[in-house]
Amino acid sequence: MQVLIVDDDKEIVQLLEIYVKNEGYDPVTAYDGKEALTKLNTNPDIALIILDIMMPEMDGIEVVKQVRKDSQIPILILSAKTADMDKIQGLITGADDYVTKPFNPLEVMARVKSLLRRSANDVTNSTPDILDVGSLTINKDSHEVKTINGDTIQLTALEFGILYLLASHPNRVFSADDIFERVWQQESIVSAKTVMVHVSHLRDKIEDATNGEKVIETVWGVGYKIENH
């Protein structure tokens, strides 16, 4: 299994290479966004991307946009940009997780393993394969969400995981921590804003595709739910 490491700082790339190898993965390296896309397109065994934001040629945000046009490969952003808006932009664009520099390599690898584990396993193994929620049909096996008109809503793996989790437990309220631990499949170690951003983007996609249908409800001060209508 290959992990693509993308950063214009060669020392960071070399450090992460060591830790990636120690975990039994095969590192692939790139030093700018354009090179990263080339490596991704020529290495079908790449299972995850560790991606810097500020790079020459093409920045990390643009790389995420390009990758998300036709791939749901897990993307972990690793950046010196620490402002909340920078994190939110990365997540909204389609990244799965965000770690700020300076970083602990052990934490980075914990996030990597969590994303790979979530990518390889369904987040809800004992629930029905197909769920109908409002005008949506959610297919667990194909990871597709279709409208009543048959149009497919393009979701990231995490967005799909959140939607399926809520839809498979109608009327149950899940806190941000609950959602993070079940969908990301690791102990909640980030702020609720990470989950909030993904839920917000998921809602926007659903409403855009269904002429404003409200599927996910916010229970203020508690969390999120989908009503069983």
Coordinates of N, CA, C and O in Angstrom, one line a residue, residues 48-228:
L48 N -3.5 6.9 0.0 CA -3.7 8.1 0.8 C -2.7 9.1 0.4 O -1.6 8.8 0.0
I49 N -3.1 10.4 0.6 CA -2.2 11.5 0.3 C -2.0 12.3 1.6 O -3.0 12.7 2.3
I50 N -0.7 12.6 1.9 CA -0.4 13.6 3.0 C 0.0 14.8 2.2 O 1.0 14.8 1.4
L51 N -0.6 16.0 2.4 CA -0.5 17.1 1.5 C -0.3 18.4 2.2 O -1.1 18.8 3.1
D52 N 0.8 19.1 1.8 CA 1.0 20.5 2.3 C 0.1 21.4 1.5 O -0.3 21.1 0.4
I53 N -0.1 22.6 2.0 CA -0.9 23.6 1.3 C -0.1 24.5 0.5 O -0.3 24.7 -0.7
M54 N 0.9 25.2 1.2 CA 1.7 26.2 0.5 C 2.9 25.6 -0.2 O 3.9 25.2 0.4
M55 N 2.7 25.5 -1.5 CA 3.7 24.9 -2.4 C 3.8 25.7 -3.7 O 2.9 26.3 -4.1
P56 N 5.0 25.6 -4.4 CA 5.1 26.2 -5.7 C 4.3 25.4 -6.8 O 3.9 24.3 -6.5
E57 N 4.2 26.0 -7.9 CA 3.5 25.4 -9.1 C 2.0 25.3 -8.9 O 1.2 25.8 -9.7
M58 N 1.6 24.6 -7.8 CA 0.2 24.4 -7.5 C 0.0 24.1 -6.1 O 0.7 23.3 -5.5
D59 N -0.8 24.9 -5.4 CA -0.9 24.7 -3.9 C -1.8 23.5 -3.6 O -2.5 22.9 -4.4
G60 N -1.8 23.2 -2.3 CA -2.5 22.0 -1.9 C -4.0 22.1 -2.0 O -4.7 21.0 -2.3
I61 N -4.6 23.2 -1.9 CA -6.1 23.4 -2.0 C -6.5 23.0 -3.5 O -7.5 22.3 -3.7
E62 N -5.7 23.5 -4.4 CA -6.0 23.2 -5.8 C -5.8 21.7 -6.1 O -6.5 21.1 -6.9
V63 N -4.8 21.1 -5.5 CA -4.6 19.7 -5.6 C -5.8 18.9 -5.2 O -6.3 18.0 -5.8
V64 N -6.3 19.3 -4.0 CA -7.5 18.6 -3.5 C -8.7 18.8 -4.5 O -9.4 17.8 -4.8
K65 N -8.9 19.9 -5.0 CA -10.0 20.2 -6.0 C -9.8 19.3 -7.2 O -10.8 18.7 -7.7
Q66 N -8.6 19.1 -7.7 CA -8.4 18.3 -8.9 C -8.6 16.8 -8.6 O -9.2 16.1 -9.3
V67 N -8.1 16.4 -7.4 CA -8.2 15.0 -7.0 C -9.7 14.6 -6.8 O -10.2 13.6 -7.3
R68 N -10.5 15.5 -6.2 CA -11.9 15.2 -5.9 C -12.8 15.2 -7.1 O -13.9 14.8 -7.1
K69 N -12.3 15.6 -8.3 CA -13.1 15.5 -9.5 C -13.4 14.1 -9.9 O -14.4 13.8 -10.5
D70 N -12.5 13.1 -9.5 CA -12.7 11.8 -9.9 C -12.2 10.7 -8.9 O -12.1 9.5 -9.2
S71 N -11.9 11.2 -7.7 CA -11.4 10.2 -6.7 C -11.8 10.6 -5.3 O -11.9 11.8 -5.0
Q72 N -12.0 9.6 -4.5 CA -12.4 9.8 -3.1 C -11.2 9.3 -2.2 O -11.4 9.0 -1.0
I73 N -10.0 9.2 -2.7 CA -8.9 8.8 -1.9 C -8.7 9.7 -0.7 O -8.9 10.9 -0.8
P74 N -8.4 9.1 0.5 CA -8.3 9.9 1.7 C -7.1 10.9 1.5 O -6.1 10.6 1.0
I75 N -7.4 12.2 2.0 CA -6.4 13.2 1.9 C -6.2 13.8 3.3 O -7.2 14.3 3.9
L76 N -5.0 13.8 3.8 CA -4.7 14.5 5.1 C -3.8 15.7 4.8 O -2.7 15.6 4.3
I77 N -4.4 16.9 5.1 CA -3.6 18.1 4.9 C -2.7 18.3 6.1 O -3.0 18.2 7.3
L78 N -1.5 18.7 5.8 CA -0.4 19.0 6.7 C 0.1 20.4 6.4 O 0.8 20.6 5.4
S79 N -0.2 21.4 7.3 CA 0.1 22.7 6.9 C 0.5 23.6 8.0 O 0.0 23.5 9.1
A80 N 1.3 24.7 7.7 CA 1.6 25.7 8.7 C 0.5 26.7 8.9 O 0.6 27.5 9.8
K81 N -0.5 26.7 8.0 CA -1.7 27.5 8.2 C -2.5 27.0 9.3 O -3.1 26.0 9.3
T82 N -2.6 27.8 10.4 CA -3.3 27.4 11.6 C -4.7 28.0 11.8 O -5.4 27.6 12.7
A83 N -5.0 29.1 11.1 CA -6.3 29.8 11.3 C -7.4 28.8 11.0 O -7.4 28.0 10.1
D84 N -8.5 29.0 11.7 CA -9.7 28.1 11.5 C -10.2 28.2 10.1 O -10.6 27.2 9.6
M85 N -10.2 29.4 9.5 CA -10.7 29.5 8.1 C -9.9 28.7 7.1 O -10.4 28.2 6.2
D86 N -8.6 28.6 7.4 CA -7.7 27.8 6.5 C -8.1 26.3 6.6 O -8.2 25.6 5.6
K87 N -8.4 25.9 7.9 CA -8.8 24.5 8.1 C -10.1 24.2 7.4 O -10.3 23.2 6.8
I88 N -11.0 25.2 7.6 CA -12.4 25.0 7.1 C -12.3 24.9 5.5 O -13.0 24.1 4.9
Q89 N -11.5 25.8 4.9 CA -11.4 25.8 3.5 C -10.9 24.4 3.0 O -11.4 23.9 2.0
G90 N -9.9 23.9 3.7 CA -9.3 22.6 3.3 C -10.3 21.5 3.4 O -10.5 20.7 2.5
L91 N -11.1 21.5 4.4 CA -12.1 20.5 4.6 C -13.3 20.6 3.7 O -13.8 19.6 3.1
I92 N -13.7 21.8 3.4 CA -14.8 22.1 2.5 C -14.4 21.7 1.1 O -15.2 21.1 0.3
T93 N -13.2 21.9 0.7 CA -12.7 21.5 -0.6 C -12.7 20.0 -0.8 O -12.9 19.6 -1.9
G94 N -12.6 19.3 0.3 CA -12.7 17.8 0.1 C -11.6 17.0 0.9 O -11.6 15.8 0.8
A95 N -10.8 17.7 1.7 CA -9.8 17.0 2.5 C -10.5 16.2 3.6 O -11.6 16.6 4.0
D96 N -9.9 15.2 4.1 CA -10.6 14.3 5.1 C -10.1 14.7 6.6 O -10.8 14.5 7.5
D97 N -8.9 15.3 6.7 CA -8.4 15.6 8.0 C -7.3 16.7 7.8 O -6.8 16.9 6.7
Y98 N -6.9 17.3 8.9 CA -6.1 18.5 8.9 C -5.2 18.5 10.1 O -5.7 18.5 11.2
V99 N -3.9 18.5 9.9 CA -2.9 18.6 11.0 C -2.0 19.8 10.8 O -1.6 20.0 9.7
T100 N -1.8 20.6 11.8 CA -1.0 21.8 11.7 C 0.5 21.6 12.0 O 0.8 20.7 12.8
K101 N 1.3 22.3 11.4 CA 2.8 22.3 11.7 C 3.1 23.3 12.8 O 2.4 24.4 12.8
P102 N 4.0 23.1 13.7 CA 4.8 21.8 13.7 C 4.0 20.7 14.2 O 3.0 20.9 15.0
F103 N 4.3 19.5 13.8 CA 3.5 18.3 14.1 C 4.3 17.2 14.8 O 5.5 17.2 14.7
N104 N 3.5 16.3 15.4 CA 4.1 15.1 16.0 C 3.9 14.0 15.0 O 2.8 13.7 14.6
P105 N 5.0 13.4 14.5 CA 4.9 12.4 13.4 C 4.1 11.2 13.9 O 3.4 10.6 13.1
L106 N 4.1 10.9 15.2 CA 3.2 9.8 15.7 C 1.7 10.1 15.5 O 0.9 9.3 15.2
E107 N 1.4 11.4 15.8 CA 0.0 11.8 15.6 C -0.4 11.7 14.1 O -1.5 11.3 13.8
V108 N 0.5 12.2 13.2 CA 0.2 12.1 11.8 C 0.0 10.7 11.4 O -1.0 10.4 10.7
M109 N 0.8 9.7 11.9 CA 0.6 8.4 11.5 C -0.6 7.7 12.1 O -1.3 6.9 11.5
A110 N -1.0 8.2 13.3 CA -2.3 7.7 13.8 C -3.4 8.2 13.0 O -4.4 7.4 12.7
R111 N -3.4 9.4 12.5 CA -4.4 9.9 11.6 C -4.4 9.1 10.3 O -5.5 8.8 9.7
V112 N -3.2 8.9 9.7 CA -3.1 8.1 8.5 C -3.8 6.7 8.6 O -4.6 6.3 7.8
K113 N -3.4 6.0 9.7 CA -3.9 4.7 9.9 C -5.5 4.7 10.1 O -6.2 3.8 9.6
S114 N -5.9 5.7 10.8 CA -7.4 5.9 11.0 C -8.1 6.1 9.6 O -9.1 5.4 9.4
L115 N -7.6 7.0 8.8 CA -8.2 7.2 7.5 C -8.1 6.0 6.6 O -9.1 5.7 5.9
L116 N -7.0 5.3 6.6 CA -6.9 4.1 5.8 C -7.9 3.0 6.3 O -8.5 2.2 5.5
R117 N -8.0 2.9 7.6 CA -8.9 1.9 8.2 C -10.3 2.2 7.8 O -11.1 1.3 7.5
R118 N -10.7 3.5 7.9 CA -12.1 3.9 7.6 C -12.3 3.7 6.1 O -13.4 3.3 5.7
S119 N -11.3 4.0 5.3 CA -11.5 3.8 3.9 C -11.7 2.3 3.5 O -12.4 2.0 2.5
A120 N -11.1 1.4 4.2 CA -11.2 0.0 3.9 C -12.4 -0.7 4.4 O -12.7 -1.8 4.0
N121 N -13.1 -0.1 5.4 CA -14.2 -0.7 6.0 C -15.4 0.2 6.0 O -15.3 1.4 6.2
D122 N -16.6 -0.4 5.9 CA -17.8 0.3 6.0 C -18.0 0.8 7.4 O -17.6 0.1 8.4
V123 N -18.5 2.0 7.6 CA -18.6 2.6 8.9 C -19.8 2.0 9.6 O -20.0 2.1 10.8
T124 N -20.7 1.3 8.9 CA -21.9 0.7 9.5 C -22.0 -0.7 8.9 O -22.6 -0.8 7.8
N125 N -21.5 -1.7 9.5 CA -21.5 -3.0 8.9 C -22.8 -3.8 9.1 O -23.0 -4.8 8.4
S126 N -23.6 -3.5 10.0 CA -24.8 -4.3 10.3 C -26.1 -3.6 9.9 O -27.2 -4.1 10.3
T127 N -26.0 -2.6 9.1 CA -27.2 -1.9 8.7 C -27.6 -2.3 7.3 O -26.8 -2.8 6.6
P128 N -28.8 -2.0 6.9 CA -29.3 -2.3 5.5 C -28.3 -1.7 4.4 O -27.7 -0.7 4.6
D129 N -28.3 -2.4 3.3 CA -27.4 -1.9 2.2 C -28.0 -0.7 1.5 O -27.3 0.1 1.0
I130 N -29.3 -0.5 1.5 CA -30.0 0.6 0.8 C -31.0 1.2 1.8 O -31.8 0.5 2.4
L131 N -30.9 2.5 1.9 CA -31.8 3.3 2.8 C -32.5 4.4 2.0 O -31.8 5.0 1.1
D132 N -33.7 4.6 2.2 CA -34.4 5.7 1.6 C -34.7 6.8 2.7 O -35.3 6.5 3.7
V133 N -34.3 8.0 2.4 CA -34.4 9.1 3.3 C -35.0 10.3 2.5 O -34.3 10.8 1.7
G134 N -36.2 10.6 2.8 CA -36.8 11.7 2.0 C -36.8 11.3 0.6 O -37.3 10.2 0.2
S135 N -36.3 12.2 -0.3 CA -36.2 11.9 -1.7 C -34.9 11.2 -2.1 O -34.6 11.1 -3.3
L136 N -34.1 10.8 -1.1 CA -32.8 10.3 -1.4 C -32.8 8.8 -1.2 O -33.5 8.2 -0.4
T137 N -32.0 8.1 -2.0 CA -31.7 6.7 -1.9 C -30.2 6.5 -1.6 O -29.4 7.0 -2.4
I138 N -29.8 5.9 -0.5 CA -28.5 5.8 -0.1 C -28.0 4.3 -0.2 O -28.6 3.4 0.5
N139 N -27.0 4.1 -1.0 CA -26.6 2.7 -1.2 C -25.2 2.5 -0.6 O -24.2 3.1 -1.0
K140 N -25.2 1.6 0.5 CA -24.0 1.4 1.2 C -22.9 0.7 0.4 O -21.7 1.1 0.5
D141 N -23.3 -0.3 -0.4 CA -22.3 -1.0 -1.2 C -21.6 -0.2 -2.2 O -20.4 -0.3 -2.4
S142 N -22.4 0.6 -2.9 CA -21.8 1.4 -4.0 C -21.3 2.8 -3.5 O -20.7 3.5 -4.3
H143 N -21.6 3.1 -2.2 CA -21.3 4.5 -1.7 C -21.9 5.6 -2.6 O -21.3 6.6 -2.8
E144 N -23.1 5.3 -3.0 CA -23.8 6.3 -3.9 C -25.1 6.9 -3.2 O -25.7 6.1 -2.5
V145 N -25.3 8.1 -3.5 CA -26.6 8.8 -3.0 C -27.2 9.3 -4.2 O -26.7 10.1 -5.0
K146 N -28.5 8.9 -4.5 CA -29.2 9.4 -5.6 C -30.5 10.1 -5.2 O -31.1 9.7 -4.2
T147 N -30.9 11.0 -6.0 CA -32.2 11.7 -5.8 C -33.3 10.9 -6.4 O -33.1 9.9 -7.1
I148 N -34.5 11.4 -6.2 CA -35.7 10.7 -6.7 C -35.7 10.7 -8.3 O -36.3 9.9 -8.9
N149 N -35.0 11.7 -8.8 CA -34.8 11.8 -10.3 C -33.7 10.9 -10.9 O -33.5 10.9 -12.1
G150 N -33.0 10.2 -10.0 CA -31.9 9.4 -10.4 C -30.6 10.0 -10.5 O -29.6 9.4 -11.0
D151 N -30.5 11.3 -10.1 CA -29.2 12.0 -10.2 C -28.4 11.6 -9.0 O -28.8 11.5 -7.9
T152 N -27.1 11.5 -9.2 CA -26.1 11.1 -8.2 C -25.5 12.3 -7.5 O -25.1 13.3 -8.2
I153 N -25.6 12.4 -6.2 CA -24.9 13.5 -5.4 C -23.5 13.1 -5.1 O -23.3 12.0 -4.5
Q154 N -22.6 13.8 -5.6 CA -21.1 13.5 -5.4 C -20.7 13.9 -3.9 O -20.7 15.0 -3.6
L155 N -20.5 12.8 -3.1 CA -20.0 13.1 -1.7 C -18.6 12.5 -1.5 O -18.2 11.5 -2.2
T156 N -17.9 13.1 -0.6 CA -16.6 12.5 -0.2 C -17.0 11.3 0.7 O -18.1 11.1 1.1
A157 N -15.9 10.5 1.0 CA -16.1 9.3 1.8 C -16.6 9.7 3.2 O -17.5 9.0 3.7
L158 N -16.1 10.7 3.7 CA -16.6 11.2 5.1 C -18.0 11.7 5.1 O -18.8 11.4 6.0
E159 N -18.3 12.5 4.0 CA -19.7 13.0 3.9 C -20.7 11.8 3.8 O -21.7 11.8 4.5
F160 N -20.3 10.8 3.0 CA -21.2 9.6 2.9 C -21.3 8.9 4.2 O -22.4 8.5 4.6
G161 N -20.2 8.8 4.9 CA -20.2 8.1 6.2 C -21.1 8.8 7.2 O -21.9 8.1 8.0
I162 N -21.1 10.1 7.2 CA -21.9 10.9 8.2 C -23.4 10.7 7.8 O -24.2 10.4 8.7
L163 N -23.7 10.8 6.5 CA -25.1 10.7 6.1 C -25.6 9.3 6.4 O -26.7 9.1 6.9
Y164 N -24.8 8.2 6.1 CA -25.3 6.9 6.3 C -25.4 6.6 7.8 O -26.4 5.9 8.2
L165 N -24.5 7.1 8.6 CA -24.6 6.9 10.1 C -26.0 7.5 10.6 O -26.7 6.8 11.3
L166 N -26.3 8.7 10.2 CA -27.5 9.4 10.7 C -28.7 8.7 10.1 O -29.7 8.5 10.9
A167 N -28.7 8.3 8.8 CA -29.8 7.7 8.2 C -30.1 6.3 8.7 O -31.3 5.9 8.8
S168 N -29.1 5.6 9.2 CA -29.3 4.3 9.6 C -29.7 4.2 11.1 O -30.0 3.1 11.6
H169 N -29.8 5.4 11.7 CA -30.3 5.5 13.1 C -31.3 6.6 13.2 O -31.0 7.6 13.9
P170 N -32.4 6.5 12.5 CA -33.4 7.6 12.5 C -33.8 8.0 13.9 O -34.0 7.2 14.8
N171 N -34.0 9.3 14.1 CA -34.4 10.0 15.3 C -33.4 10.0 16.4 O -33.6 10.7 17.4
R172 N -32.3 9.3 16.2 CA -31.2 9.4 17.2 C -30.3 10.6 17.0 O -29.9 10.8 15.9
V173 N -30.0 11.3 18.1 CA -29.1 12.4 18.0 C -27.7 12.0 18.3 O -27.4 11.3 19.3
F174 N -26.8 12.3 17.3 CA -25.4 12.1 17.5 C -24.6 13.4 17.7 O -24.8 14.3 17.0
S175 N -23.8 13.4 18.8 CA -23.0 14.5 19.1 C -21.8 14.6 18.0 O -21.6 13.6 17.3
A176 N -21.2 15.7 18.0 CA -20.0 15.8 17.1 C -18.9 14.8 17.4 O -18.3 14.2 16.5
D177 N -18.7 14.6 18.7 CA -17.8 13.5 19.1 C -18.2 12.2 18.7 O -17.4 11.3 18.2
D178 N -19.5 11.9 18.8 CA -20.0 10.6 18.4 C -19.7 10.3 16.9 O -19.3 9.3 16.5
I179 N -20.1 11.4 16.1 CA -19.9 11.3 14.7 C -18.4 11.1 14.3 O -18.1 10.2 13.5
F180 N -17.6 11.8 15.0 CA -16.1 11.7 14.7 C -15.6 10.3 15.0 O -14.9 9.7 14.2
E181 N -16.0 9.8 16.1 CA -15.4 8.5 16.6 C -16.0 7.4 15.7 O -15.3 6.4 15.4
R182 N -17.2 7.5 15.2 CA -17.8 6.4 14.4 C -17.4 6.5 13.0 O -17.1 5.5 12.3
V183 N -17.3 7.7 12.4 CA -17.0 7.9 11.0 C -15.5 7.9 10.7 O -15.0 7.2 9.8
W184 N -14.8 8.7 11.5 CA -13.4 8.8 11.4 C -12.7 7.5 12.0 O -11.6 7.2 11.7
Q185 N -13.4 6.8 12.8 CA -13.0 5.6 13.5 C -11.7 5.8 14.3 O -10.7 5.1 14.2
Q186 N -11.7 6.9 15.1 CA -10.7 7.1 16.0 C -11.2 8.0 17.2 O -12.3 8.6 17.0
E187 N -10.5 8.0 18.3 CA -11.0 8.8 19.4 C -11.0 10.3 19.0 O -10.2 10.8 18.3
S188 N -12.1 11.0 19.4 CA -12.3 12.4 19.1 C -11.1 13.2 19.6 O -11.1 13.4 20.9
I189 N -10.3 13.8 18.8 CA -9.1 14.5 19.2 C -9.1 15.9 18.6 O -8.1 16.6 18.6
V190 N -10.2 16.2 17.9 CA -10.3 17.5 17.2 C -11.5 18.3 17.7 O -12.4 17.7 18.4
S191 N -11.6 19.6 17.3 CA -12.7 20.3 17.8 C -14.0 19.9 17.0 O -13.9 19.3 15.9
A192 N -15.1 20.3 17.5 CA -16.4 20.0 16.8 C -16.5 20.7 15.5 O -17.3 20.3 14.7
K193 N -15.6 21.7 15.3 CA -15.7 22.4 14.0 C -15.4 21.5 12.8 O -16.0 21.7 11.7
T194 N -14.6 20.5 13.0 CA -14.3 19.6 11.9 C -15.5 18.9 11.4 O -15.8 18.8 10.2
V195 N -16.3 18.3 12.4 CA -17.6 17.7 12.0 C -18.6 18.7 11.5 O -19.3 18.4 10.5
M196 N -18.6 19.8 12.1 CA -19.6 20.9 11.7 C -19.4 21.3 10.2 O -20.3 21.4 9.4
V197 N -18.1 21.4 9.8 CA -17.8 21.8 8.4 C -18.3 20.7 7.5 O -18.9 21.0 6.4
H198 N -18.0 19.4 7.8 CA -18.4 18.3 6.9 C -19.9 18.2 6.8 O -20.5 18.0 5.8
V199 N -20.6 18.4 8.0 CA -22.1 18.4 8.0 C -22.6 19.5 7.1 O -23.6 19.3 6.3
S200 N -22.1 20.7 7.3 CA -22.5 21.9 6.5 C -22.4 21.6 5.0 O -23.3 21.9 4.2
H201 N -21.2 21.1 4.6 CA -21.0 20.9 3.2 C -21.9 19.8 2.7 O -22.4 19.9 1.6
L202 N -22.2 18.8 3.5 CA -23.1 17.7 3.1 C -24.5 18.3 2.9 O -25.2 17.9 1.9
R203 N -24.9 19.1 3.8 CA -26.2 19.7 3.7 C -26.4 20.5 2.4 O -27.4 20.5 1.7
D204 N -25.3 21.3 2.1 CA -25.4 22.1 0.9 C -25.5 21.3 -0.3 O -26.3 21.6 -1.2
K205 N -24.8 20.2 -0.4 CA -24.9 19.3 -1.6 C -26.3 18.7 -1.7 O -26.8 18.6 -2.8
I206 N -26.8 18.3 -0.6 CA -28.2 17.7 -0.6 C -29.2 18.7 -1.0 O -30.1 18.4 -1.9
E207 N -29.1 19.9 -0.4 CA -30.1 20.9 -0.8 C -30.0 21.4 -2.2 O -31.0 21.6 -2.9
D208 N -28.8 21.5 -2.7 CA -28.6 21.9 -4.1 C -29.2 20.8 -5.1 O -29.7 21.2 -6.1
A209 N -29.1 19.6 -4.7 CA -29.6 18.5 -5.6 C -31.1 18.2 -5.4 O -31.7 17.6 -6.3
T210 N -31.7 18.7 -4.4 CA -33.1 18.4 -4.1 C -34.0 19.6 -4.0 O -35.1 19.6 -3.4
N211 N -33.5 20.7 -4.5 CA -34.3 22.0 -4.4 C -34.6 22.4 -3.0 O -35.7 22.8 -2.7
G212 N -33.6 22.2 -2.1 CA -33.7 22.8 -0.8 C -34.2 21.8 0.3 O -34.6 22.3 1.4
E213 N -34.3 20.5 0.0 CA -34.8 19.6 1.0 C -33.9 19.5 2.2 O -32.7 19.4 2.1
K214 N -34.5 19.6 3.4 CA -33.8 19.6 4.7 C -33.8 18.2 5.2 O -34.8 17.7 5.7
V215 N -32.7 17.5 5.2 CA -32.6 16.1 5.6 C -32.0 16.0 7.0 O -32.5 15.3 7.8
I216 N -30.9 16.7 7.2 CA -30.2 16.6 8.5 C -30.6 17.8 9.4 O -30.5 18.9 9.0
E217 N -31.0 17.4 10.6 CA -31.5 18.4 11.5 C -30.4 18.7 12.6 O -29.7 17.7 13.0
T218 N -30.3 19.9 13.0 CA -29.4 20.2 14.2 C -30.2 20.3 15.4 O -31.3 21.0 15.5
V219 N -29.8 19.6 16.4 CA -30.4 19.7 17.8 C -29.4 20.5 18.6 O -28.4 20.1 19.0
W220 N -29.8 21.8 18.7 CA -28.8 22.8 19.3 C -28.3 22.4 20.6 O -29.0 22.0 21.5
G221 N -27.0 22.4 20.7 CA -26.3 22.1 22.0 C -26.1 20.6 22.2 O -25.5 20.2 23.2
V222 N -26.6 19.8 21.2 CA -26.5 18.3 21.4 C -25.8 17.7 20.2 O -24.8 17.0 20.3
G223 N -26.4 17.9 19.0 CA -25.7 17.3 17.8 C -26.7 17.3 16.6 O -27.4 18.3 16.4
Y224 N -26.7 16.2 15.9 CA -27.4 16.1 14.6 C -28.2 14.8 14.5 O -27.9 13.8 15.1
K225 N -29.3 14.9 13.7 CA -30.1 13.7 13.5 C -30.8 13.8 12.2 O -30.9 14.8 11.6
I226 N -31.4 12.6 11.8 CA -32.3 12.6 10.6 C -33.6 12.0 11.2 O -33.6 10.9 11.8
E227 N -34.7 12.7 10.9 CA -36.0 12.2 11.4 C -36.5 11.1 10.6 O -36.2 11.0 9.3
N228 N -37.2 10.1 11.2 CA -37.8 9.0 10.5 C -39.2 9.4 10.1 O -40.2 9.4 10.9

